[in-house]
Coordinates of C-alpha atoms in Angstrom, one line a residue:
M1 CA -2.1 6.5 -42.8
T2 CA -1.8 2.3 -43.6
F3 CA -4.4 -0.4 -42.2
A4 CA -3.1 -3.0 -40.2
P5 CA -4.9 -6.1 -41.2
S6 CA -8.0 -7.7 -39.3
V7 CA -9.6 -10.6 -39.6
A8 CA -12.8 -9.6 -40.1
G9 CA -14.7 -6.4 -41.5
P10 CA -14.4 -3.5 -43.4
R11 CA -11.0 -1.6 -43.5
V12 CA -12.2 1.5 -43.4
T13 CA -10.7 5.4 -42.0
I14 CA -12.2 8.9 -41.3
P15 CA -9.8 11.7 -41.2
E16 CA -9.5 13.7 -38.1
T17 CA -8.6 16.7 -38.2
P18 CA -8.2 17.4 -33.6
A19 CA -8.6 21.2 -32.6
V20 CA -5.6 22.8 -31.3
F21 CA -5.7 22.9 -27.4
P22 CA -7.2 26.6 -26.4
N23 CA -5.1 28.2 -22.7
A24 CA -7.3 26.9 -20.0
A25 CA -8.6 28.3 -16.9
R26 CA -7.3 28.3 -13.5
L27 CA -7.8 25.6 -11.2
N28 CA -10.2 27.7 -8.7
A29 CA -12.4 29.5 -11.7
T30 CA -16.5 28.7 -11.7
R31 CA -16.1 27.4 -15.3
L32 CA -13.4 25.3 -16.2
D33 CA -11.9 24.4 -19.6
L34 CA -10.6 20.7 -18.6
R35 CA -9.9 18.3 -21.1
F36 CA -8.4 14.8 -20.2
A37 CA -6.5 13.0 -22.6
A38 CA -5.1 9.0 -21.8
T39 CA -2.3 7.5 -23.2
L40 CA -2.5 3.7 -23.7
E41 CA 0.3 1.7 -25.3
P42 CA -0.9 -1.6 -26.3
Y43 CA 1.6 -4.3 -27.9
S44 CA 0.7 -4.8 -31.6
E45 CA 0.7 -8.2 -33.9
D46 CA 1.5 -6.3 -36.7
T47 CA 4.5 -3.8 -35.8
L48 CA 5.4 -6.8 -33.1
G49 CA 6.0 -4.1 -30.7
T50 CA 3.7 -1.2 -28.8
V51 CA 2.0 1.4 -30.5
T52 CA 0.4 4.3 -28.9
L53 CA -2.8 5.1 -28.5
R54 CA -3.5 9.2 -27.6
L55 CA -6.9 10.0 -26.7
A56 CA -9.2 12.8 -25.5
D57 CA -12.3 13.5 -24.2
Q58 CA -11.9 16.5 -26.6
G59 CA -9.5 15.9 -29.3
F60 CA -6.3 18.4 -29.7
C61 CA -2.9 18.5 -30.5
T62 CA 0.3 19.2 -28.5
E63 CA 2.4 22.3 -29.1
A64 CA 5.6 23.0 -29.9
G65 CA 6.9 23.2 -26.6
D66 CA 5.5 19.8 -25.6
T67 CA 6.8 15.7 -25.4
P68 CA 5.3 14.3 -27.4
A69 CA 5.4 17.9 -29.7
H70 CA 3.0 18.5 -32.3
T71 CA 1.0 15.8 -31.9
A72 CA -3.1 14.4 -32.0
F73 CA -4.8 13.4 -29.5
I74 CA -8.1 12.3 -30.3
G75 CA -11.3 13.5 -29.2
R76 CA -12.4 9.7 -28.6
L77 CA -13.1 9.1 -24.6
A78 CA -16.4 9.0 -23.8
E79 CA -15.1 7.7 -19.9
P80 CA -11.7 9.8 -19.4
I81 CA -11.3 7.8 -16.1
R82 CA -13.7 6.6 -13.0
W83 CA -11.1 5.4 -9.7
S84 CA -11.9 5.5 -6.5
R85 CA -9.6 4.3 -3.6
R86 CA -10.8 4.4 -0.4
T87 CA -9.9 3.3 3.1
T88 CA -11.3 -0.1 4.3
S89 CA -11.6 -2.1 7.8
G90 CA -13.7 -2.4 11.7
T91 CA -12.3 1.2 12.1
Y92 CA -10.5 4.2 9.7
A93 CA -7.6 2.1 9.0
G94 CA -5.9 -0.9 7.2
R95 CA -5.4 -0.8 4.1
S96 CA -5.9 0.7 0.9
V97 CA -8.6 -0.7 -1.7
F98 CA -6.3 -1.1 -5.0
R99 CA -10.5 0.2 -7.0
T100 CA -10.0 -1.2 -10.5
A101 CA -10.5 2.0 -12.2
S102 CA -12.0 2.3 -15.6
L103 CA -11.7 4.4 -18.5
R104 CA -14.0 3.8 -22.2
F105 CA -13.6 5.2 -25.6
S106 CA -15.5 5.4 -28.7
A107 CA -14.8 3.2 -32.3
V108 CA -18.5 3.4 -33.3
D109 CA -17.0 3.7 -36.5
R110 CA -14.7 1.1 -36.6
A111 CA -11.6 3.3 -37.5
L112 CA -9.0 4.1 -35.0
P113 CA -5.4 4.9 -36.1
A114 CA -3.1 3.7 -33.8
G115 CA 0.5 5.0 -34.8
D116 CA 0.4 4.6 -39.0
L117 CA -2.6 1.7 -38.1
T118 CA -5.7 1.8 -37.8
Y119 CA -7.3 -1.2 -36.6
D120 CA -11.1 -1.9 -37.2
L121 CA -13.1 -2.6 -33.9
R122 CA -13.0 -6.1 -34.4
G123 CA -9.3 -5.2 -34.9
I124 CA -8.5 -3.7 -31.8
F125 CA -9.4 -6.9 -29.8
S126 CA -7.3 -9.5 -32.3
R127 CA -4.3 -7.4 -33.1
L128 CA -3.9 -6.3 -30.2
A129 CA -3.0 -6.8 -26.3
L130 CA -3.1 -4.0 -23.4
D131 CA -2.7 -6.8 -20.6
G132 CA -0.4 -5.2 -18.5
R133 CA 0.8 -2.3 -20.9
D134 CA 1.0 1.4 -19.3
V135 CA -1.7 3.4 -19.3
E136 CA -1.6 7.2 -17.8
V137 CA -4.4 9.6 -17.9
R138 CA -3.8 13.1 -17.5
A139 CA -6.4 16.5 -16.7
V140 CA -5.0 19.3 -19.0
F141 CA -5.6 23.0 -18.4
D142 CA -2.9 25.4 -20.2
G143 CA -1.1 22.9 -22.0
Y144 CA -0.2 19.2 -22.5
A145 CA 2.6 19.1 -20.3
D146 CA 1.6 21.5 -17.6
G147 CA -0.7 18.7 -17.4
I148 CA -1.5 17.2 -13.7
T149 CA -1.6 12.7 -14.1
I150 CA -4.5 11.9 -11.7
F151 CA -4.4 8.6 -12.7
R152 CA -1.2 6.4 -13.8
G153 CA -0.6 2.4 -14.1
T154 CA -1.8 -0.6 -16.4
A155 CA -4.5 -2.3 -17.6
E156 CA -5.6 -5.5 -16.8
N157 CA -8.3 -6.5 -20.3
W158 CA -10.7 -4.3 -22.2
A159 CA -13.7 -5.6 -23.7
R160 CA -16.4 -4.6 -26.2
A161 CA -19.3 -2.1 -24.4
G162 CA -21.7 -1.7 -26.4
D163 CA -22.6 1.2 -28.8
G164 CA -19.2 1.1 -30.3
E165 CA -17.5 1.6 -27.6
V166 CA -14.8 0.2 -25.8
E167 CA -14.0 -0.4 -21.5
V168 CA -10.9 -0.5 -20.4
A169 CA -10.1 -2.1 -17.4
L170 CA -7.0 -0.4 -15.1
R171 CA -5.2 -1.5 -12.8
G172 CA -2.7 0.6 -10.2
L173 CA 0.3 -1.9 -7.8
G174 CA -2.2 -3.5 -5.8
Y175 CA -1.9 -6.6 -8.1
R176 CA 2.1 -6.9 -7.3
L177 CA 1.7 -7.0 -3.5
Q178 CA -0.4 -9.9 -3.9
T179 CA 2.8 -11.9 -3.8
P180 CA 4.6 -13.6 -0.8
L181 CA 6.8 -11.2 1.0
Q182 CA 9.4 -13.6 1.1
P183 CA 10.1 -14.8 -2.8
A184 CA 13.0 -17.1 -1.4
T185 CA 12.1 -20.5 -0.6
Y186 CA 14.4 -23.3 0.3
A187 CA 16.7 -26.0 -1.9
G188 CA 15.9 -28.6 0.6
T189 CA 19.6 -30.1 -1.1
G190 CA 22.1 -30.1 2.5
D191 CA 24.0 -27.6 4.6
L192 CA 22.3 -23.6 4.3
E193 CA 20.2 -25.4 1.9
G194 CA 18.2 -27.0 4.6
P195 CA 17.7 -30.5 5.0
A196 CA 15.4 -31.7 2.4
D197 CA 12.2 -32.2 4.2
F198 CA 13.1 -28.4 4.1
E199 CA 12.3 -28.6 -0.2
G200 CA 9.7 -25.1 -1.5
L201 CA 9.4 -23.9 2.1
R202 CA 11.0 -20.0 2.9
K203 CA 13.3 -18.3 4.2
P204 CA 13.1 -17.1 7.8
V205 CA 12.9 -12.9 7.6
C206 CA 12.8 -11.1 10.8
F207 CA 11.9 -7.0 10.8
G208 CA 12.3 -4.7 14.5
R209 CA 12.5 -6.2 17.6
V210 CA 10.9 -9.8 17.7
F211 CA 10.4 -11.9 20.9
N212 CA 10.8 -15.0 21.9
I213 CA 10.5 -16.9 17.5
Q214 CA 11.6 -19.7 16.6
P215 CA 14.5 -20.3 13.9
A216 CA 15.2 -22.4 11.4
P217 CA 17.0 -25.3 12.4
V218 CA 19.0 -24.9 8.6
I219 CA 21.9 -27.7 9.6
P220 CA 20.0 -29.8 12.2
G221 CA 23.1 -31.7 12.6
E222 CA 25.6 -28.6 13.7
L223 CA 23.3 -26.5 15.1
V224 CA 22.8 -24.1 13.0
Y225 CA 19.3 -22.3 12.7
Q226 CA 18.7 -19.3 10.5
V227 CA 17.3 -15.7 11.5
H228 CA 17.0 -13.5 8.6
A229 CA 17.5 -13.9 5.1
D230 CA 17.3 -11.1 2.1
A231 CA 15.0 -11.4 -0.9
G232 CA 17.5 -13.2 -3.2
G233 CA 17.8 -16.4 -0.4
A234 CA 21.5 -15.5 1.2
G235 CA 21.7 -14.8 4.6
A236 CA 20.9 -11.4 5.8
Q237 CA 22.4 -8.9 8.4
I238 CA 20.9 -8.7 11.4
N239 CA 20.9 -6.3 14.9
A240 CA 21.7 -8.6 17.3
V241 CA 20.5 -12.0 19.6
T242 CA 19.6 -10.7 22.4
A243 CA 18.6 -13.5 24.2
V244 CA 18.1 -17.4 23.3
R245 CA 16.4 -20.4 25.7
I246 CA 15.9 -24.0 25.4
A247 CA 12.2 -24.4 26.8
G248 CA 12.4 -21.0 28.8
V249 CA 15.8 -21.0 29.8
P250 CA 17.6 -18.7 29.2
L251 CA 22.0 -19.7 28.1
T252 CA 24.6 -17.7 28.0
D253 CA 26.0 -15.9 24.8
A254 CA 29.5 -16.6 23.7
G255 CA 29.4 -14.4 21.5
D256 CA 29.9 -13.2 17.4
Y257 CA 31.8 -14.3 14.7
P258 CA 32.1 -12.6 11.4
T259 CA 31.0 -15.2 8.9
V260 CA 28.3 -18.4 8.9
A261 CA 31.6 -20.1 7.4
A262 CA 33.1 -18.9 10.6
L263 CA 30.1 -20.3 13.0
R264 CA 30.2 -23.7 11.8
A265 CA 33.7 -24.0 12.2
A266 CA 33.4 -22.7 16.4
T267 CA 34.1 -26.1 17.1
A268 CA 36.9 -27.0 14.9
G269 CA 39.8 -26.0 16.6
S270 CA 42.4 -27.7 18.3
G271 CA 41.1 -25.7 21.8
G272 CA 38.0 -27.5 21.9
D273 CA 34.3 -26.7 21.9
Q274 CA 34.5 -23.3 21.6
I275 CA 30.7 -22.9 22.1
P276 CA 29.7 -25.2 25.6
P277 CA 27.3 -26.6 26.3
G278 CA 24.7 -23.8 27.8
Q279 CA 25.4 -21.4 25.3
Y280 CA 25.4 -20.1 22.3
A281 CA 26.6 -17.9 19.3
A282 CA 25.4 -15.8 16.4
C283 CA 26.6 -14.3 13.6
L284 CA 24.8 -11.6 13.1
A285 CA 26.3 -11.0 9.4
E286 CA 24.5 -13.0 8.1
G287 CA 21.5 -13.7 10.3
Y288 CA 22.0 -17.3 11.8
V289 CA 22.7 -18.7 15.6
R290 CA 24.4 -22.4 16.8
L291 CA 23.8 -23.6 19.9
G292 CA 26.3 -25.2 21.8
A293 CA 25.1 -28.6 22.5
A294 CA 21.5 -29.6 21.8
P295 CA 18.6 -28.5 23.0
G296 CA 16.0 -30.2 25.2
G297 CA 13.5 -28.3 24.5
V298 CA 11.9 -26.4 22.1
L299 CA 14.8 -23.0 21.1
T300 CA 13.1 -19.6 20.6
C301 CA 14.9 -16.4 20.2
D302 CA 14.9 -12.5 21.0
V303 CA 16.0 -10.7 18.0
E304 CA 16.6 -7.1 17.1
G305 CA 16.5 -7.6 13.2
G306 CA 17.0 -6.5 9.6
V307 CA 19.5 -4.2 9.0
F308 CA 19.0 -2.2 5.9
E309 CA 20.4 1.1 4.3
G310 CA 23.5 0.7 6.7
A311 CA 20.9 0.5 10.1
F312 CA 19.0 -1.2 11.8
Q313 CA 15.3 -0.5 11.1
E314 CA 11.9 -0.8 12.2
L315 CA 10.1 2.4 12.0
P316 CA 6.6 1.4 10.4
G317 CA 7.2 3.4 8.0
T318 CA 10.6 2.6 6.7
I319 CA 9.5 -0.9 7.0
M320 CA 6.3 -1.0 4.8
R321 CA 9.0 0.8 2.2
I322 CA 11.3 -2.0 2.6
I323 CA 8.7 -5.2 2.1
A324 CA 7.8 -3.2 -0.7
T325 CA 10.9 -2.7 -2.5
Q326 CA 13.4 -5.1 -1.8
Y327 CA 11.0 -7.8 -1.2
G328 CA 8.4 -10.1 -3.0
P329 CA 7.1 -6.7 -5.4
Q330 CA 10.1 -5.7 -5.7
L331 CA 8.7 -2.2 -6.7
S332 CA 11.4 0.3 -7.7
A333 CA 12.0 3.3 -6.0
S334 CA 10.3 5.5 -8.3
E335 CA 6.8 3.4 -8.1
V336 CA 7.4 4.3 -4.4
N337 CA 6.3 7.9 -3.0
A338 CA 9.4 7.5 0.0
G339 CA 8.3 10.9 1.1
T340 CA 4.6 10.0 2.4
F341 CA 6.2 6.9 4.4
R342 CA 9.0 9.0 5.8
T343 CA 6.1 11.0 7.4
I344 CA 4.5 7.9 8.6
D345 CA 7.3 7.4 11.0
G346 CA 7.0 10.9 11.8
E347 CA 3.4 10.7 13.0
A348 CA 3.3 7.4 13.6
P349 CA 7.2 6.8 15.6
W350 CA 6.0 3.2 17.0
P351 CA 8.6 0.5 16.3
V352 CA 7.4 -2.6 15.3
G353 CA 8.5 -6.2 15.4
I354 CA 7.5 -8.9 12.6
F355 CA 8.8 -12.5 12.2
L356 CA 8.2 -14.6 9.4
G357 CA 9.1 -18.6 9.9
P358 CA 9.2 -20.9 7.0
Q359 CA 5.8 -22.4 7.9
S360 CA 4.4 -18.4 6.6
V361 CA 2.1 -17.6 3.1
A362 CA 1.9 -14.3 4.6
T363 CA 1.6 -12.2 1.5
A364 CA 3.9 -8.0 0.8
E365 CA -0.3 -6.9 1.3
S366 CA -1.5 -8.5 4.7
V367 CA 1.4 -7.4 6.4
L368 CA 1.4 -3.9 5.3
D369 CA -2.0 -4.2 6.1
E370 CA -0.7 -5.5 9.7
I371 CA 1.8 -2.1 10.2
S372 CA -1.1 0.0 8.3
A373 CA -3.7 -1.0 11.7
A374 CA -1.2 -0.8 13.9
V375 CA -0.5 3.0 13.2
E376 CA -3.6 3.2 11.7
G377 CA -2.7 4.1 8.9
S378 CA -2.8 3.9 5.0
Y379 CA -1.8 2.7 1.6
G380 CA -2.1 2.3 -1.9
D381 CA -1.7 4.1 -5.5
G382 CA -1.5 7.7 -6.0
A383 CA -2.8 9.3 -8.8
D384 CA 0.7 9.2 -10.4
G385 CA 0.9 5.1 -9.7
R386 CA 3.4 5.0 -7.1
L387 CA 2.9 3.4 -3.9
E388 CA 2.4 6.0 -1.0
G389 CA 0.5 6.1 2.4
F390 CA -0.9 7.8 5.3
V391 CA -1.3 7.8 8.6
I392 CA -5.6 8.6 10.1
R393 CA -6.4 11.7 12.5
A394 CA -8.4 14.3 13.2
P395 CA -8.0 17.2 10.3
G396 CA -4.7 18.7 10.5
A397 CA -4.1 23.0 10.9
T398 CA -3.9 24.0 7.5
A399 CA -6.0 22.6 4.7
A400 CA -3.8 21.9 0.9
L401 CA -7.1 22.5 -0.6
R402 CA -10.0 24.5 -0.4
F403 CA -13.7 23.6 -1.8
S404 CA -15.8 27.2 -1.8
Q405 CA -20.1 27.1 -0.9
A406 CA -19.6 27.6 -5.8
Q407 CA -17.2 24.2 -5.4
V408 CA -19.7 22.1 -3.0
E409 CA -22.5 20.0 -4.5
E410 CA -25.9 21.2 -3.9
R411 CA -27.5 19.2 -1.1
S412 CA -24.5 16.8 -1.5
F413 CA -22.9 16.9 1.8
R414 CA -23.8 13.7 3.7
Y415 CA -23.1 12.6 7.5
L416 CA -22.1 9.3 6.9
P417 CA -21.7 6.7 10.2
A418 CA -19.1 6.1 11.6
P419 CA -16.6 3.3 11.5
A420 CA -18.2 -0.1 13.0
D421 CA -15.4 -0.8 15.2
L422 CA -15.7 2.9 16.0
R423 CA -19.6 3.5 16.4
P424 CA -20.8 5.7 18.1
A425 CA -17.6 6.1 19.9
L426 CA -14.6 4.5 22.3
R427 CA -14.6 4.7 26.3
E428 CA -11.9 1.9 26.2
M429 CA -9.9 0.7 24.4
T430 CA -6.9 -2.2 24.4
V431 CA -4.0 -2.7 22.6
G432 CA -1.7 -5.1 22.2
Y433 CA 1.8 -5.6 21.9
G434 CA 5.2 -7.5 22.2
R435 CA 4.1 -10.4 20.5
N436 CA 5.3 -13.4 21.8
Y437 CA 5.7 -16.0 19.3
T438 CA 5.9 -19.0 21.0
P439 CA 3.6 -18.5 24.1
T440 CA 3.7 -22.0 26.7
S441 CA 2.4 -23.1 30.3
D442 CA 4.6 -25.7 30.2
L443 CA 7.8 -23.7 32.1
P444 CA 9.8 -24.7 33.6
A445 CA 9.9 -24.0 37.6
S446 CA 12.9 -22.4 37.7
V447 CA 11.6 -19.7 35.6
T448 CA 9.8 -17.6 37.5
G449 CA 8.4 -13.3 37.9
D450 CA 8.2 -11.6 35.2
D451 CA 10.1 -13.7 32.6
R452 CA 7.4 -16.1 33.3
T453 CA 4.4 -14.5 33.0
A454 CA 6.1 -12.5 29.7
L455 CA 6.1 -16.4 28.0
E456 CA 3.1 -17.6 28.7
Q457 CA 1.2 -14.1 27.3
E458 CA 0.9 -14.0 23.7
W459 CA -0.1 -10.0 23.9
R460 CA 0.9 -7.9 26.6
T461 CA -1.3 -5.5 26.6
T462 CA -1.7 -1.4 28.0
I463 CA -5.7 0.0 28.2
G464 CA -7.4 3.1 28.1
T465 CA -10.4 5.1 29.0
Q466 CA -12.3 8.0 27.9
A467 CA -15.5 9.4 29.6
V468 CA -18.1 9.6 27.1
T469 CA -21.6 9.8 28.7
R470 CA -23.5 11.3 26.2
H471 CA -22.9 8.0 24.5
A472 CA -25.9 5.4 26.1
E473 CA -23.7 2.4 23.8
A474 CA -20.3 3.6 23.4
K475 CA -18.2 0.3 22.7
T476 CA -14.8 -1.4 24.3
L477 CA -12.4 -2.1 21.7
R478 CA -9.1 -3.9 21.3
R479 CA -6.1 -4.6 18.2
D480 CA -3.3 -6.7 19.0
T481 CA -0.7 -5.3 16.8
V482 CA 2.8 -5.7 15.5
L483 CA 3.7 -2.9 17.3
S484 CA 6.8 -3.8 20.0
S485 CA 7.0 -1.5 22.4
K486 CA 4.4 0.0 25.1
A487 CA 5.2 3.7 23.9
G488 CA 3.8 2.7 20.7
A489 CA 1.0 1.0 21.8
D490 CA 0.2 3.7 23.9
G491 CA 0.4 6.0 20.8
L492 CA -1.5 4.0 19.4
R493 CA -4.8 3.3 21.5
D494 CA -5.1 7.7 22.7
A495 CA -4.9 7.8 18.9
L496 CA -7.7 5.6 18.7
L497 CA -9.5 7.3 22.0
A498 CA -9.4 10.8 20.3
L499 CA -10.5 9.5 16.1
A500 CA -13.8 7.9 18.3
D501 CA -14.1 10.1 21.4
G502 CA -17.7 10.9 19.3
R503 CA -16.6 14.6 18.1
S504 CA -14.7 13.0 14.9
R505 CA -17.7 13.1 11.7
R506 CA -17.1 11.4 9.2
V507 CA -18.8 13.1 5.8
S508 CA -19.2 12.9 2.6
F509 CA -19.8 16.1 -0.4
T510 CA -19.3 15.5 -4.3
T511 CA -17.2 18.3 -5.8
N512 CA -16.9 19.9 -9.0
H513 CA -13.6 19.4 -11.4
K514 CA -11.1 20.4 -8.1
G515 CA -11.4 17.7 -6.5
L516 CA -10.2 15.2 -8.8
F517 CA -6.4 16.3 -7.4
A518 CA -7.5 15.3 -3.7
K519 CA -5.5 13.0 -1.8
P520 CA -6.0 10.3 0.8
G521 CA -4.5 11.5 3.9
Q522 CA -4.3 14.9 3.0
T523 CA -6.4 17.9 5.1
V524 CA -8.9 19.5 2.8
A525 CA -10.9 23.0 3.9
V526 CA -15.3 23.5 3.3
S527 CA -17.9 25.0 2.5
E528 CA -21.0 24.7 2.7
L529 CA -23.2 27.3 3.8
D530 CA -27.0 25.0 3.6
E531 CA -24.9 22.7 6.6
G532 CA -23.3 25.8 8.2
L533 CA -19.5 25.0 6.9
D534 CA -17.3 27.6 6.5
D535 CA -13.9 26.9 5.8
E536 CA -14.5 23.0 7.5
L537 CA -11.5 21.3 8.2
V538 CA -12.3 17.8 6.2
R539 CA -9.0 14.9 6.4
V540 CA -10.1 13.2 3.8
T541 CA -10.2 9.6 3.8
G542 CA -11.2 9.0 -0.1
V543 CA -11.8 9.7 -3.3
S544 CA -13.4 8.7 -6.2
I545 CA -13.7 10.7 -9.0
T546 CA -15.3 10.6 -12.7
G547 CA -14.0 12.5 -15.6
S548 CA -16.5 12.7 -17.7
T549 CA -18.8 14.8 -15.3
Y550 CA -16.0 16.3 -13.6
R551 CA -16.7 15.7 -9.9
A552 CA -15.5 13.9 -7.3
E553 CA -16.7 12.3 -4.3
I554 CA -14.6 12.6 -1.3
E555 CA -15.2 11.0 2.3
G556 CA -13.1 12.3 5.2
I557 CA -13.2 13.0 9.4
M558 CA -14.2 16.1 10.1
R559 CA -14.0 17.1 13.5
D560 CA -16.9 19.1 16.0
G561 CA -15.0 21.4 18.5

């Protein structure tokens, strides 16, 4: 074994002979011969590339059929993993906290093997860089190949933790969602890049059905307006422009043009104006609108927005996945658990509508938060490192995991206060939907009836009530959402009333190793006979794991009666 140069300190090595990994007991055993294995890949100034650190809480060697085969994981992990993920908001949902995870390993002998090199304690910090580098932690049972990933992400940094230990700060995908949802901006150089004062403004994005938006006046002299663009900045396909208004007065549809170039040339033909005053035309294929005459008031549109994957998309899980993969975060397909977002569409098939204009500063995270809140759902980085989502409801009918009396830590079961907005129960729930992006009370007399009402108010609403007479302090709650239909708003209203009828209880309990594999969104069963619980179903809303003690704290919703 050779040594990497170090800025200070003796270069020493202490040979380690990892134990051969024995067969482990099964997941439900009372005692579990479970090991943790961590793989870190820092950049080395000595190799000018990544080196691999393979650590375990109990040293072992991989077997011939493993990848990598016959490879040592040295027994240095003092804390294999600490990681927590919980939903957070006034109610149960809205978003997930991508909490900073961590692990600790020992370098007390000042000799850490990394490939063919060995680093002393100072050399770890001076010669290796870990930020942004991949980290995986597995729970290993019978063999490394059969191990279950309980954390996959990247390192943020590392620091000395005292007593010769090094702490590694870990992170999931959350930081990548804190980027502008629309990365593309106008150059301000004229034509489709907008006038000079557009420089640096973001190109518009439209998802689902939106009402009374103000499109971007990208070529004012030609009365050309942009509704929707892709993340590269090009005009992108929309499904329909269902209305265009000037100061609330609708214009007549003059048709659809195949390209924005054809739309711009519409008035150049020998046949005279092809978009007469009082009318508008669109280029649905590239997301533009053009007027036949200069507007005498505020221009607004109703739009059925982006066409993705060959179809108009408006369901919440699909839009969340599209935002994550096709806009700001630009996650790869392998970084997203697409099946969980399809499940959201199945459990909450409620259309959403979102428009971000040039002045928007919305991040991908903030819009995902809004969509999650609209379906009483959540999202976050799963144990395997992929982005996943789920809705929060009462427990399902079947359990993904069962925790027996022996697997629940004695006296750990707790009844927790309900989320603040739902405590102790709801007697009335109002949901705002169908957002009016440009409400106004300055409408001409010709706009009357339902049209006038819709254009004056910012939200349409649906209200529901329930009898909760046993709760003297039952609350009223209003939530304004990105939902675009009354049916969807009714669905959210009823879901929240059902969650907060006083019979859903927030609980927590601590389990043995089995809890390391619980996931938010799952239904699990728990028995705690001292509490009168025998296979009681709980919908998981949060999990915190501590690898060094082989324990997990689970939070969730349990239903009474």
